[in-house]
Coordinates of C-alpha atoms in Angstrom, one line a residue:
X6 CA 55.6 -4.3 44.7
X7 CA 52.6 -2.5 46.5
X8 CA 50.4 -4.8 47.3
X9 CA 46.8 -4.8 46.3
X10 CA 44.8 -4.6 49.6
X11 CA 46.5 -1.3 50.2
X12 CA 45.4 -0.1 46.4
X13 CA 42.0 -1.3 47.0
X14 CA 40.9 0.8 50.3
X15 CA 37.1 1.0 51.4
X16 CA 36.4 4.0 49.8
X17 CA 37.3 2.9 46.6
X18 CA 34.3 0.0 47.3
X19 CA 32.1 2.7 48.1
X20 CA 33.0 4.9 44.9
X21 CA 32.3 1.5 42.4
X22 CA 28.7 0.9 44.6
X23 CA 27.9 4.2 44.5
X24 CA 28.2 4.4 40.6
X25 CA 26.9 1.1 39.9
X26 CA 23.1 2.2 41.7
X27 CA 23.2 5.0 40.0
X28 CA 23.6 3.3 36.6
X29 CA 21.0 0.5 37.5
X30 CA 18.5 3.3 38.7
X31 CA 18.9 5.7 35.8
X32 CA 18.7 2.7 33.3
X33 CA 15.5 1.1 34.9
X34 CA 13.6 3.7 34.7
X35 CA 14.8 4.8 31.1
X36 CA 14.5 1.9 29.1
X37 CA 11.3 1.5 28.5
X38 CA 9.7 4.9 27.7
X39 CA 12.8 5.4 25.7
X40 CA 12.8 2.4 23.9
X41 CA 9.0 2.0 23.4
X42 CA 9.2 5.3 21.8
X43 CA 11.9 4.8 19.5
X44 CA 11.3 0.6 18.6
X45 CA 7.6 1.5 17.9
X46 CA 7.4 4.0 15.8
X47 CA 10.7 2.7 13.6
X48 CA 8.6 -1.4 13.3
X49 CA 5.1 0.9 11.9
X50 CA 7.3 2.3 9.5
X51 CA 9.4 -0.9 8.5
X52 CA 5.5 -2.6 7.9
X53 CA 4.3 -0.1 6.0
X54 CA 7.0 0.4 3.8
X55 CA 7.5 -3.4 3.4
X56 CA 3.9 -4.1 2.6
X57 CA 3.2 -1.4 0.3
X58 CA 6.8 -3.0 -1.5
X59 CA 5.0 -6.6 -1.1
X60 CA 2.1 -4.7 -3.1
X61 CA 4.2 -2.8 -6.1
X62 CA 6.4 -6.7 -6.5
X63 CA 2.9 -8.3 -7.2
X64 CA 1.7 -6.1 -9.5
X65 CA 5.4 -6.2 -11.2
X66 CA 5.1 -10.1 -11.1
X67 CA 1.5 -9.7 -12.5
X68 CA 2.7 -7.9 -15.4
X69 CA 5.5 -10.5 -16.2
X70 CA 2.3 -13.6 -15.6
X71 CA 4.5 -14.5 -12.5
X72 CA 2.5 -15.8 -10.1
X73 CA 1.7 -13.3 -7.1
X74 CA 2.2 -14.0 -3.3
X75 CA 1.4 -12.4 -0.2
X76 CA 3.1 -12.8 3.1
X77 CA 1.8 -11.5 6.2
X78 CA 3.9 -10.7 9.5
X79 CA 1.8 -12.9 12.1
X80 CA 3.7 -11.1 15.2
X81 CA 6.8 -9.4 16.5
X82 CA 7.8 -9.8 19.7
X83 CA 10.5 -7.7 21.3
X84 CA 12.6 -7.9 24.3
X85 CA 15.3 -5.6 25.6
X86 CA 17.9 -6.8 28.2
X87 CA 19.6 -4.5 30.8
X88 CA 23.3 -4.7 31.0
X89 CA 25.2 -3.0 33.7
X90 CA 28.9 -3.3 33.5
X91 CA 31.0 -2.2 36.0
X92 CA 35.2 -2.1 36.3
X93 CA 38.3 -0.7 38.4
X94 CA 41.6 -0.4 36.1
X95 CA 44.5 0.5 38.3
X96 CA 47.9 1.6 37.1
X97 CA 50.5 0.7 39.8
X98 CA 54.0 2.4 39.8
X99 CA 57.1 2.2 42.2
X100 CA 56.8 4.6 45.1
X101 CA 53.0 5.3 44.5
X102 CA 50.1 4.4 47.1
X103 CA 48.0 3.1 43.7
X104 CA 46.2 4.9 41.1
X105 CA 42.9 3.7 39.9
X106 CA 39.9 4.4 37.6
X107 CA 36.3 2.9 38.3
X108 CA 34.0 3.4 35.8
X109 CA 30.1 1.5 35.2
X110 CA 28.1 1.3 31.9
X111 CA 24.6 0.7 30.8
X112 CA 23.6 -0.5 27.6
X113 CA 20.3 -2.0 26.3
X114 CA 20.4 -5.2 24.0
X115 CA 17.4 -6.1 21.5
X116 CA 16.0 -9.4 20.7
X117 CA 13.1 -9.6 18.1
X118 CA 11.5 -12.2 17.3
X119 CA 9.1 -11.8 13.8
X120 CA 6.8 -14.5 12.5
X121 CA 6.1 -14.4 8.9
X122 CA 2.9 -16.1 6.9
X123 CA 1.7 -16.7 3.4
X124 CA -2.0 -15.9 2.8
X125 CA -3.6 -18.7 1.3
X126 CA -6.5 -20.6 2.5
X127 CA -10.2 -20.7 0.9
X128 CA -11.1 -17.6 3.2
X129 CA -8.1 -15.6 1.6
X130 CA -8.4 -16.6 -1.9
X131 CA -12.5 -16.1 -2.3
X132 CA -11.7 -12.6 -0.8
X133 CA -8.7 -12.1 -3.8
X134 CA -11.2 -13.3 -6.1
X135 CA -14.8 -12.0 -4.9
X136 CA -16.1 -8.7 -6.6
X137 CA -15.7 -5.5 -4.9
X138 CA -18.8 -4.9 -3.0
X139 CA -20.8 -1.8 -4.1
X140 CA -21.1 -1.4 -0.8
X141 CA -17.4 -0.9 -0.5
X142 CA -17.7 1.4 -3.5
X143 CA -20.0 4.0 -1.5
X144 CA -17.5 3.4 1.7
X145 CA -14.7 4.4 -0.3
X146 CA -16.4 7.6 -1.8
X147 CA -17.6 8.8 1.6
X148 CA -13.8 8.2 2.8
X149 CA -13.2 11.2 0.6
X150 CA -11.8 9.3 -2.6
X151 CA -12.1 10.9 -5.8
X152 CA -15.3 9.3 -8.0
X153 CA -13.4 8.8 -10.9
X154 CA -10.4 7.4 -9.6
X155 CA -12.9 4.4 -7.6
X156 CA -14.9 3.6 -10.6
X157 CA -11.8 3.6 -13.3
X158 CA -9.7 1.3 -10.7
X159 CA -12.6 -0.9 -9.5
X160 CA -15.3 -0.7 -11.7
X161 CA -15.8 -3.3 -15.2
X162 CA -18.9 -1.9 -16.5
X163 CA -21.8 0.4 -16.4
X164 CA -24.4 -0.2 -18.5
X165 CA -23.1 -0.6 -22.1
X166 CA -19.7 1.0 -20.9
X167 CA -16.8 -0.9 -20.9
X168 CA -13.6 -0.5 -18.8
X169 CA -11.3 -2.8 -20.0
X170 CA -13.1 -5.6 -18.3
X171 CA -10.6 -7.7 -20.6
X172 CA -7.8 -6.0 -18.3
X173 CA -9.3 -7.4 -15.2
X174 CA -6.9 -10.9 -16.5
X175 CA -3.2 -11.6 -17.7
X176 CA -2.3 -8.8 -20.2
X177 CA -4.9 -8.8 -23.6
X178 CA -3.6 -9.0 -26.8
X179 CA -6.3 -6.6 -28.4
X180 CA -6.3 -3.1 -26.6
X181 CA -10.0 -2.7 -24.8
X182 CA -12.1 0.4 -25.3
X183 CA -12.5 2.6 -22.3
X184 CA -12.9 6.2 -24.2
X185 CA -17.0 6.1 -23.4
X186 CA -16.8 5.0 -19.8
X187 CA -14.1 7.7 -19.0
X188 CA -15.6 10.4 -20.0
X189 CA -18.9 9.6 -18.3
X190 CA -16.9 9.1 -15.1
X191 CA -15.9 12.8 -15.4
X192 CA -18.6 14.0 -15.7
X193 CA -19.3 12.9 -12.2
X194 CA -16.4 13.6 -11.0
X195 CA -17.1 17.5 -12.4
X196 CA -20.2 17.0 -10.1
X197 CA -18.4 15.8 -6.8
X198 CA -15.6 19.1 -7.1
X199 CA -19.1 21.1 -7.1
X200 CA -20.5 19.7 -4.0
X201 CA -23.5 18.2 -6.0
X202 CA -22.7 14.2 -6.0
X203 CA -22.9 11.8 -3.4
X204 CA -23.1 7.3 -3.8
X205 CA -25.2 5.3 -1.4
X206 CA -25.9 1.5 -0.6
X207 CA -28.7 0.1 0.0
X208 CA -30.2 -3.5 -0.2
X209 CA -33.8 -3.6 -2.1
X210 CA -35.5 -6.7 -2.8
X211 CA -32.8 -8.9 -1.3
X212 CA -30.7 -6.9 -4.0
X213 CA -27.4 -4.7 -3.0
X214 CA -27.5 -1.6 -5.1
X215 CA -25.6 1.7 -5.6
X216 CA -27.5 5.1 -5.4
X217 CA -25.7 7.8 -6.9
X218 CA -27.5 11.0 -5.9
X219 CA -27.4 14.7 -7.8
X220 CA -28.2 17.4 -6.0
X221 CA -31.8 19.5 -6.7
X222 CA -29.4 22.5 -7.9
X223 CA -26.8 20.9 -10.2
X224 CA -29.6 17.8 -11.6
X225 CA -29.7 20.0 -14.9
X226 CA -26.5 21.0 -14.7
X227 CA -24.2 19.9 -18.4
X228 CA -22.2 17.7 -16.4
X229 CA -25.1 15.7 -15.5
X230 CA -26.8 15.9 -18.7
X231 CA -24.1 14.5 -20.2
X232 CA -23.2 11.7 -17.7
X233 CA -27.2 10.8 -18.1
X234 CA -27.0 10.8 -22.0
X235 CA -23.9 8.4 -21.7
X236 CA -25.7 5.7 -19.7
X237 CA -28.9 6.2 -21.6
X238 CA -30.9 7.6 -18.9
X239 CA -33.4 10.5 -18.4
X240 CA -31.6 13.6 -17.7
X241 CA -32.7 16.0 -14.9
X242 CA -33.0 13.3 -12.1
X243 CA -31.8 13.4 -8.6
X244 CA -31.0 9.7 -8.2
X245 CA -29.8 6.7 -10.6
X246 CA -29.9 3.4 -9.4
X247 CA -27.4 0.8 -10.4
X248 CA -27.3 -3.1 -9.7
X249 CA -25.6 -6.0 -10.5
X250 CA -26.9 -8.1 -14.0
X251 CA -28.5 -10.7 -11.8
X252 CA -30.9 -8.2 -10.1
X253 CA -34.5 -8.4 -10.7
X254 CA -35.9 -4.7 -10.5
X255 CA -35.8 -3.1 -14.1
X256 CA -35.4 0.1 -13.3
X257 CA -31.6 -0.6 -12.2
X258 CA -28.9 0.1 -14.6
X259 CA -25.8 -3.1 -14.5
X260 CA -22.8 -2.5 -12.8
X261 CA -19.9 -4.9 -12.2
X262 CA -16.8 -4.3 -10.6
X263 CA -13.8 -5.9 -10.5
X264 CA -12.2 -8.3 -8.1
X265 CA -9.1 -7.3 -6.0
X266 CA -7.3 -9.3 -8.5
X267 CA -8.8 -8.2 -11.1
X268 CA -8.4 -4.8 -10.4
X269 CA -4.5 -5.5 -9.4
X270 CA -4.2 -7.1 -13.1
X271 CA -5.4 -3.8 -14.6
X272 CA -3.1 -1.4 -12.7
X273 CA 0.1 -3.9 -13.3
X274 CA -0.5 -2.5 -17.2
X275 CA 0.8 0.6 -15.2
X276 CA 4.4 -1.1 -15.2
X277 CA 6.7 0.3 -17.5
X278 CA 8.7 -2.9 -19.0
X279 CA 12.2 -2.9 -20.3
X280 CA 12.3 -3.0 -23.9
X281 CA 14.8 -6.1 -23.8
X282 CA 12.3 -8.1 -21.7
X283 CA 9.2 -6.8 -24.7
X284 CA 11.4 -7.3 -27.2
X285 CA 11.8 -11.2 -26.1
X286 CA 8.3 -11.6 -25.5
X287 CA 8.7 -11.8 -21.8
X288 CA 5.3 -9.8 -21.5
X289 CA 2.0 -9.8 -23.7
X290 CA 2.5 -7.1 -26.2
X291 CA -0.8 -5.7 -26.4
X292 CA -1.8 -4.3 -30.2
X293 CA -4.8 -2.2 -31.8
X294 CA -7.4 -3.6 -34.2
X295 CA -5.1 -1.7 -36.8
X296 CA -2.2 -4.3 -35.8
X297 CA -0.3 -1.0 -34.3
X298 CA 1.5 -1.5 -30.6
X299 CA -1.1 0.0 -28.0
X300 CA 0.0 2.5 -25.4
X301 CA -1.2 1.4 -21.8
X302 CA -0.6 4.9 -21.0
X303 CA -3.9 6.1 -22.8
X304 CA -5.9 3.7 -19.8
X305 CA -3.4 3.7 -16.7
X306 CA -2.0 7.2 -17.4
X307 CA -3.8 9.1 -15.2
X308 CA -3.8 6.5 -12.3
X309 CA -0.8 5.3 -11.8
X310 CA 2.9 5.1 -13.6
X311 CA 5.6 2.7 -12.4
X312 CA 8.6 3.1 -13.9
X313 CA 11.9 1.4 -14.1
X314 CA 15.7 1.5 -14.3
X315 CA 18.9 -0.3 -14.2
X316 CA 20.0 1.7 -11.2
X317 CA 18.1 2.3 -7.9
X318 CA 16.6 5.7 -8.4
X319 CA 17.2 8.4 -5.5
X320 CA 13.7 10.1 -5.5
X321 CA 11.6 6.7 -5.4
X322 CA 8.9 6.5 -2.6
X323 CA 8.5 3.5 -3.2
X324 CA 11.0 0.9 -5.0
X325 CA 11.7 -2.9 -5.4
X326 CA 14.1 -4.9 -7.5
X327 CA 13.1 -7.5 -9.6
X328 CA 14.2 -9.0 -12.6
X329 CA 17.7 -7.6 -12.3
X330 CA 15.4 -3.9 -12.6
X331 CA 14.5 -1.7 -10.4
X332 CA 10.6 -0.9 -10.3
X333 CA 9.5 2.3 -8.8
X334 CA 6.8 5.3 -8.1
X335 CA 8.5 8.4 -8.0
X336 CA 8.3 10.7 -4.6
X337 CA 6.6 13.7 -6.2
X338 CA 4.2 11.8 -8.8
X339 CA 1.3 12.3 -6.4
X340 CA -1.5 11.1 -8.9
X341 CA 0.5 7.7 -9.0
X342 CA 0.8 7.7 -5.3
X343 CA -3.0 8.3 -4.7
X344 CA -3.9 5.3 -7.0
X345 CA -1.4 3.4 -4.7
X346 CA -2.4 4.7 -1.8
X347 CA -6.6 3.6 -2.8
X348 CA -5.4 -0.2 -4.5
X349 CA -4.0 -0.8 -0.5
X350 CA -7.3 -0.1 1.1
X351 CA -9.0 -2.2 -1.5
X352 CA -6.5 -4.8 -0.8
X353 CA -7.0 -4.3 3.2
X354 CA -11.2 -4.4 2.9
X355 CA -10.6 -7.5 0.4
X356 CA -8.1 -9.9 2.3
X357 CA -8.7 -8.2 5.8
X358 CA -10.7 -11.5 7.6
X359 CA -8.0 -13.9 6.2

């Protein structure tokens, strides 16, 4: 037998040192950019995706009268460790000096930690439950949000039109009437495509109150005819005022918007149901004055559609399971995804100081 000093020269030392700096030099200086690169990027998509399916659950559950929660991630902390392995195998055979291998790895290990909290708290619910400010109203319009698509989702009422403000609850059992209020709401929305609309806040007499503004060359336009005729106005003005029901100038026409539950409660009617679950009055079946099923669709259908299935769809952007169903918005309905898209930065300006 040879024996091991001899395998196990100087050289051999040397060799193993040699490759064991060079793998604890080339891994300290790659881990983190590497890793900050890669982990960062892949936890902002993880909390998007997880929050906007926290956000399509509760509007299922709302649908169902389940009650909704919210659950924040409070922190994640990550750390990596640096692990440097290094080894000689030698294969020793009659006759021969020694024959050996060194070798050295690197390798990075992970170790999150994540914190996870409900949202409760008088802060959190008085935010859930507090109207939509109009001055959010004119923050989201200036954002570049579509007029009709902010007042149909968040707005109740203006003047003596009616947006399902019955919706704004647990499923109704009589269908509301929305037919006036949306076509006025085109009519400005004709109006913001020409470049001839803009919304402003501003606080008069202690009151907050929403401006909405028609240009000098579109003020006798059809469009804006129309939308005056429909809240009983004078047509051919550039400004109309609107307030809430408690304000004490005369001249302002009521508004009142919805609250972010409220408006989450009108867009669950968006949830298409499984007929078992209808069929065994596991949701409010909602019926016409006529005693005829009502179709949701004719309110929600140009907002937002969630569909279901007993099999987890493949072009989903968005998709949770609940109720032994899979609930989903499909990748290329982009009207649904815009609707989406607006409920989350309601819900972010609503619950944001909780």
């Amino acid at each position: 037998m040879i024996p091991i000093r001899k395998i196990l020269k100087p050289k051999c030392f040397l060799v193993l040192f040699f490759m064991f700096s060079i793998s604890l030099l080339f891994g300290c200086m790659q881990v983190g950019p590497k890793h900050l690169k890669s982990e960062r990027s892949d936890y902002n998509v993880a909390i998007q995706k997880t929050n906007d399916e926290q956000l399509l659950l509760n509007l299922v559950r709302l649908k169902y009268h389940d009650t909704p929660l919210f659950m924040e991630v409070q922190n994640i902390a990550s750390q990596f460790t640096l692990q440097n392995d290094i080894g000689l195998s030698t294969q020793l055979q009659a006759g021969a000096k020694g024959i050996f291998t060194p070798d050295a790895s690197t390798f990075v290990e992970e170790k999150p930690t994540l914190s996870y909290s409900p949202l409760h708290g008088e802060s959190f619910v008085k935010g859930v439950l507090t109207a939509v400010s109009l001055k959010t109203i004119a923050l989201l319009f200036r954002s570049g949000w579509s007029v009709e698509r902010i007042f149909k989702v968040c707005l109740q009422r203006i003047g003596k039109l009616k947006n399902a403000p019955s919706a704004s609850g647990p499923t109704p059992k009589i269908a509301p009437k929305t037919g006036k209020f949306f076509k006025s709401v085109k009519f400005l929305r004709e109006l913001q495509v020409q470049g001839g609309l803009n919304l402003t806040h501003r606080i008069s007499n202690g009151e907050s109150q929403l401006v909405i503004n028609i240009s000098e060359a579109l003020k006798n336009s059809l469009p804006a005819k129309k939308f005056a005729r429909s809240i009983n106005a004078t047509a051919g003005e550039t400004s109309y005022v609107f307030g809430p029901p408690s304000t004490n100038d005369n001249e302002s026409i009521d508004i009142v918007t919805r609250s972010l539950l409220g408006t989450m409660f009108y867009l669950s009617q968006a949830v298409e149901v499984p007929k078992k679950d209808v069929d065994e009055g596991r949701v409010t079946r909602t019926k016409t004055e006529t005693g005829e099923v009502f179709d949701w669709n004719k309110i929600t259908g140009e907002l937002l559609h969630i569909k279901n299935s007993l099999n987890k769809p493949d072009d989903a952007m968005l998709v949770i399971q609940y109720r032994n169903h899979w609930f989903f918005i499909s990748d290329s309905d982009l009207i649904s995804k815009s609707t989406f898209s607006l409920l989350a930065q309601v819900y972010a300006l609503q619950s944001g100081e909780s």
